[in-house]
XYZ file of C-alpha atoms in Angstrom:
83
model
C 0.000 0.000 0.000
C 1.253 3.503 -0.830
C 0.126 6.158 1.650
C 0.729 9.913 1.686
C 2.418 10.522 5.077
C 1.073 14.070 5.393
C -2.580 13.465 4.544
C -2.758 9.758 5.512
C -4.616 9.135 2.240
C -4.047 5.839 0.437
C -2.772 6.493 -3.080
C -2.463 2.881 -4.226
C -3.885 -0.216 -2.594
C -2.715 -3.059 -4.831
C 0.951 -2.915 -5.847
C 2.707 -5.563 -7.962
C 6.407 -5.917 -7.082
C 8.720 -6.723 -10.003
C 11.377 -8.866 -8.352
C 13.302 -10.523 -11.158
C 14.649 -9.689 -14.598
C 11.621 -11.068 -16.458
C 9.091 -9.181 -14.302
C 11.086 -5.953 -14.660
C 11.523 -6.419 -18.408
C 7.851 -7.091 -19.102
C 6.510 -4.647 -16.523
C 3.178 -3.313 -17.793
C 3.760 -4.240 -21.439
C 0.656 -5.520 -23.261
C -1.661 -5.204 -20.229
C -5.168 -3.968 -20.995
C -5.840 -2.416 -17.565
C -3.402 -0.302 -15.537
C -1.727 -1.730 -12.436
C 0.577 -0.226 -9.852
C 4.063 -1.618 -10.444
C 6.987 -1.214 -8.045
C 10.427 -1.814 -9.493
C 13.990 -0.801 -8.770
C 15.892 0.849 -11.574
C 18.615 3.463 -11.526
C 18.125 5.698 -14.516
C 14.838 5.460 -16.399
C 12.090 3.503 -18.054
C 10.101 3.343 -21.269
C 6.450 2.957 -22.168
C 6.883 1.081 -25.450
C 4.017 -1.418 -25.913
C 2.212 -0.059 -22.829
C -1.446 0.639 -23.603
C -2.126 3.472 -21.141
C -0.400 6.549 -19.668
C 1.619 6.133 -16.472
C 2.109 8.248 -13.375
C 5.680 7.759 -12.154
C 6.888 8.269 -8.575
C 10.669 8.190 -8.062
C 11.825 7.356 -4.528
C 15.280 7.614 -2.998
C 16.823 4.861 -0.872
C 14.893 6.186 2.162
C 11.557 5.986 0.288
C 11.319 9.774 0.054
C 9.699 11.110 -3.132
C 12.361 12.870 -5.210
C 10.611 13.211 -8.570
C 7.133 12.913 -10.059
C 6.087 12.468 -13.669
C 2.386 12.421 -14.414
C 0.661 11.144 -17.532
C 3.668 9.609 -19.294
C 2.032 8.480 -22.516
C 2.837 5.235 -24.391
C 5.948 4.987 -26.589
C 8.058 7.449 -24.597
C 11.313 7.253 -22.645
C 11.639 8.818 -19.190
C 15.133 9.380 -17.729
C 15.571 10.788 -14.238
C 19.186 10.010 -13.457
C 21.077 9.972 -16.763
C 24.533 8.438 -16.644
C-alpha cells in the first residue's frame, strides 16, 4: 500500500512488485488495464508497448519522493538520473 504521510490518504492499494529480470523487463507491457508496479531501476524507463499513460513516482533509498512524472504516454522514454 502507498500512503501519503502528510494526509494519511491511500494512493495505491494493490501494488505488484517486479522482483526478477523477467518481471522488470515485461513490466506493464501488453496489459489492458493499468496496475501499480513497483520496481527498482537506476536511470529510467520506457512505455513502449504499454497501452495506457503512467504516473511515475521516483523514490530515494529512504523511500522519500524525489521526482514525479504524471501522464507519461505510451511509446516514450523517461530518464531521471542519466549516466
